[in-house]
């Protein structure tokens, strides 16, 4: 299926989820996750009107970015190692996976202007997931205040792959609550106005619970 047709149905679902929760569709940014697909398919996504593209590896991001002729807003969504920061830092607008001070320190050292970061939180407690525990987040954010070039625009989570709607909803709701607590801290470098949550399997629920960036691969660009 063409990206433009998949985008149509994703947008319709976004509209429905916003309507159910009394939100405006303009509050929800769609990040097309292109990690599984070719440069051509990523280009097709931009031609369909998508603006935000996400990749989870430095190599994949650079390969796409160098071979696509159209401008895009790039999001790094994968696990980031300190030694890889220099490869992507001047190429991306957002980093969704900050969960280590060593990486924050490297971002601060290499960046020439504040970088918009999401702090990744492992809300579900699944072993396989990266991110801080919810209990660790506030102290982490206080530590981050010494890094002037790390701007925490929001929190990110990956929910378990599951059909248990109530469990998914509870994950997203916990992230929202944490976001509100962080906003109350009023840290100078952590406006924390955004929530990066929701993937192909669960983005409607994530939107109903307040997501502002949904990261969609399979349902949007994935071949089928
Ligand atoms: C791959 C990936 C996605 C997209 O997953 P889909 O289920 O294909 O929509 C979103 N977020 C992260 C962090 C990913 O690694």
mmCIF file of C-alpha atoms in Angstrom, residues 12-154:
data_model
loop_
_atom_site.group_PDB
_atom_site.id
_atom_site.type_symbol
_atom_site.label_atom_id
_atom_site.label_comp_id
_atom_site.label_asym_id
_atom_site.label_seq_id
_atom_site.Cartn_x
_atom_site.Cartn_y
_atom_site.Cartn_z
ATOM 1 C CA UNK A 12 -8.417 9.398 10.431
ATOM 2 C CA UNK A 13 -7.540 7.405 13.553
ATOM 3 C CA UNK A 14 -5.744 10.424 15.028
ATOM 4 C CA UNK A 15 -8.860 12.467 14.387
ATOM 5 C CA UNK A 16 -11.082 9.892 16.096
ATOM 6 C CA UNK A 17 -8.784 9.608 19.116
ATOM 7 C CA UNK A 18 -8.610 13.404 19.436
ATOM 8 C CA UNK A 19 -12.371 13.695 19.185
ATOM 9 C CA UNK A 20 -12.872 11.076 21.900
ATOM 10 C CA UNK A 21 -10.532 12.911 24.252
ATOM 11 C CA UNK A 22 -11.478 16.492 23.380
ATOM 12 C CA UNK A 23 -8.100 17.296 21.875
ATOM 13 C CA UNK A 24 -7.083 19.233 18.788
ATOM 14 C CA UNK A 25 -5.410 17.199 16.008
ATOM 15 C CA UNK A 26 -2.764 19.923 15.683
ATOM 16 C CA UNK A 27 -1.384 18.878 19.069
ATOM 17 C CA UNK A 28 -0.347 15.479 17.718
ATOM 18 C CA UNK A 29 2.831 15.225 15.635
ATOM 19 C CA UNK A 30 3.267 12.120 13.514
ATOM 20 C CA UNK A 31 6.812 10.771 13.351
ATOM 21 C CA UNK A 32 7.215 8.281 10.505
ATOM 22 C CA UNK A 33 9.648 5.616 11.702
ATOM 23 C CA UNK A 34 11.608 4.601 8.615
ATOM 24 C CA UNK A 35 14.024 2.110 10.208
ATOM 25 C CA UNK A 36 12.551 -0.885 8.357
ATOM 26 C CA UNK A 37 12.261 0.676 4.927
ATOM 27 C CA UNK A 38 14.281 1.877 1.940
ATOM 28 C CA UNK A 39 15.414 5.417 1.171
ATOM 29 C CA UNK A 40 12.813 5.494 -1.594
ATOM 30 C CA UNK A 41 10.050 4.614 0.818
ATOM 31 C CA UNK A 42 11.200 7.329 3.237
ATOM 32 C CA UNK A 43 11.217 9.800 0.349
ATOM 33 C CA UNK A 44 7.685 8.679 -0.486
ATOM 34 C CA UNK A 45 6.654 9.462 3.090
ATOM 35 C CA UNK A 46 7.899 13.050 2.708
ATOM 36 C CA UNK A 47 6.128 13.392 -0.610
ATOM 37 C CA UNK A 48 2.926 12.212 1.066
ATOM 38 C CA UNK A 49 3.220 15.225 3.360
ATOM 39 C CA UNK A 50 4.973 13.782 6.404
ATOM 40 C CA UNK A 51 7.597 16.052 7.914
ATOM 41 C CA UNK A 52 9.014 14.133 10.874
ATOM 42 C CA UNK A 53 11.148 11.059 10.233
ATOM 43 C CA UNK A 54 12.564 8.765 12.935
ATOM 44 C CA UNK A 55 15.463 6.316 12.918
ATOM 45 C CA UNK A 56 16.857 4.191 15.723
ATOM 46 C CA UNK A 57 20.481 3.783 14.579
ATOM 47 C CA UNK A 58 23.094 6.371 13.686
ATOM 48 C CA UNK A 59 24.083 4.522 10.512
ATOM 49 C CA UNK A 60 20.489 4.242 9.300
ATOM 50 C CA UNK A 61 19.794 7.869 10.041
ATOM 51 C CA UNK A 62 22.833 9.157 8.156
ATOM 52 C CA UNK A 63 22.239 6.824 5.231
ATOM 53 C CA UNK A 64 18.664 8.096 4.825
ATOM 54 C CA UNK A 65 19.464 11.711 5.499
ATOM 55 C CA UNK A 66 22.215 11.752 2.870
ATOM 56 C CA UNK A 67 20.123 10.051 0.205
ATOM 57 C CA UNK A 68 16.832 11.852 0.498
ATOM 58 C CA UNK A 69 16.484 15.020 -1.507
ATOM 59 C CA UNK A 70 13.704 16.583 0.543
ATOM 60 C CA UNK A 71 14.055 18.386 3.883
ATOM 61 C CA UNK A 72 12.866 16.491 6.929
ATOM 62 C CA UNK A 73 12.815 16.988 10.682
ATOM 63 C CA UNK A 74 14.915 14.095 12.015
ATOM 64 C CA UNK A 75 14.243 12.236 15.246
ATOM 65 C CA UNK A 76 16.665 9.823 16.851
ATOM 66 C CA UNK A 77 14.527 7.241 18.662
ATOM 67 C CA UNK A 78 16.963 4.400 19.434
ATOM 68 C CA UNK A 79 19.349 3.633 22.240
ATOM 69 C CA UNK A 80 22.138 6.178 22.147
ATOM 70 C CA UNK A 81 25.693 5.400 23.204
ATOM 71 C CA UNK A 82 28.004 8.237 24.213
ATOM 72 C CA UNK A 83 30.486 7.454 21.465
ATOM 73 C CA UNK A 84 27.759 7.745 18.826
ATOM 74 C CA UNK A 85 26.507 11.166 19.923
ATOM 75 C CA UNK A 86 28.987 12.996 17.711
ATOM 76 C CA UNK A 87 27.695 11.168 14.622
ATOM 77 C CA UNK A 88 24.153 12.449 14.934
ATOM 78 C CA UNK A 89 24.208 15.545 17.090
ATOM 79 C CA UNK A 90 24.256 18.038 14.223
ATOM 80 C CA UNK A 91 21.842 16.006 12.101
ATOM 81 C CA UNK A 92 18.788 15.623 14.311
ATOM 82 C CA UNK A 93 16.191 17.944 15.801
ATOM 83 C CA UNK A 94 15.042 15.583 18.563
ATOM 84 C CA UNK A 95 16.525 12.774 20.631
ATOM 85 C CA UNK A 96 13.829 10.561 22.189
ATOM 86 C CA UNK A 97 15.927 8.181 24.238
ATOM 87 C CA UNK A 98 17.940 10.071 26.833
ATOM 88 C CA UNK A 99 18.379 7.930 29.940
ATOM 89 C CA UNK A 100 22.037 8.309 30.952
ATOM 90 C CA UNK A 101 24.073 11.205 32.339
ATOM 91 C CA UNK A 102 27.108 10.131 30.327
ATOM 92 C CA UNK A 103 25.119 10.628 27.128
ATOM 93 C CA UNK A 104 23.752 13.972 28.357
ATOM 94 C CA UNK A 105 27.279 15.102 29.136
ATOM 95 C CA UNK A 106 28.432 14.159 25.653
ATOM 96 C CA UNK A 107 25.470 15.993 24.068
ATOM 97 C CA UNK A 108 26.333 19.051 26.135
ATOM 98 C CA UNK A 109 29.955 18.895 25.025
ATOM 99 C CA UNK A 110 29.282 18.410 21.321
ATOM 100 C CA UNK A 111 26.190 20.500 20.621
ATOM 101 C CA UNK A 112 26.441 24.101 19.526
ATOM 102 C CA UNK A 113 22.911 24.941 20.601
ATOM 103 C CA UNK A 114 20.350 23.412 22.991
ATOM 104 C CA UNK A 115 19.153 20.010 21.771
ATOM 105 C CA UNK A 116 15.527 18.976 22.270
ATOM 106 C CA UNK A 117 15.550 15.712 24.194
ATOM 107 C CA UNK A 118 12.951 13.365 25.606
ATOM 108 C CA UNK A 119 13.866 11.430 28.722
ATOM 109 C CA UNK A 120 12.985 7.783 28.191
ATOM 110 C CA UNK A 121 11.038 6.159 30.994
ATOM 111 C CA UNK A 122 10.443 2.437 31.388
ATOM 112 C CA UNK A 123 6.955 2.739 32.806
ATOM 113 C CA UNK A 124 5.997 -0.897 32.341
ATOM 114 C CA UNK A 125 9.099 -2.251 34.088
ATOM 115 C CA UNK A 126 9.738 -4.752 31.279
ATOM 116 C CA UNK A 127 13.296 -6.074 31.466
ATOM 117 C CA UNK A 128 13.876 -5.652 27.757
ATOM 118 C CA UNK A 129 13.055 -1.958 27.688
ATOM 119 C CA UNK A 130 15.521 0.872 28.108
ATOM 120 C CA UNK A 131 14.794 3.941 30.155
ATOM 121 C CA UNK A 132 14.731 5.101 33.739
ATOM 122 C CA UNK A 133 12.264 3.822 36.278
ATOM 123 C CA UNK A 134 9.597 6.420 37.079
ATOM 124 C CA UNK A 135 11.169 6.789 40.546
ATOM 125 C CA UNK A 136 14.532 7.772 39.052
ATOM 126 C CA UNK A 137 13.297 10.480 36.712
ATOM 127 C CA UNK A 138 13.148 13.522 38.996
ATOM 128 C CA UNK A 139 16.662 13.134 40.378
ATOM 129 C CA UNK A 140 17.911 12.561 36.830
ATOM 130 C CA UNK A 141 16.293 15.794 35.678
ATOM 131 C CA UNK A 142 17.873 17.683 38.567
ATOM 132 C CA UNK A 143 21.259 16.320 37.517
ATOM 133 C CA UNK A 144 20.574 17.424 33.945
ATOM 134 C CA UNK A 145 20.188 21.068 34.963
ATOM 135 C CA UNK A 146 23.977 21.426 34.818
ATOM 136 C CA UNK A 147 23.955 20.658 31.104
ATOM 137 C CA UNK A 148 22.899 23.898 29.426
ATOM 138 C CA UNK A 149 22.580 22.344 25.993
ATOM 139 C CA UNK A 150 20.271 19.544 27.046
ATOM 140 C CA UNK A 151 16.707 20.783 26.844
ATOM 141 C CA UNK A 152 14.172 18.293 28.133
ATOM 142 C CA UNK A 153 11.132 18.926 25.968
ATOM 143 C CA UNK A 154 9.278 15.898 27.241
#
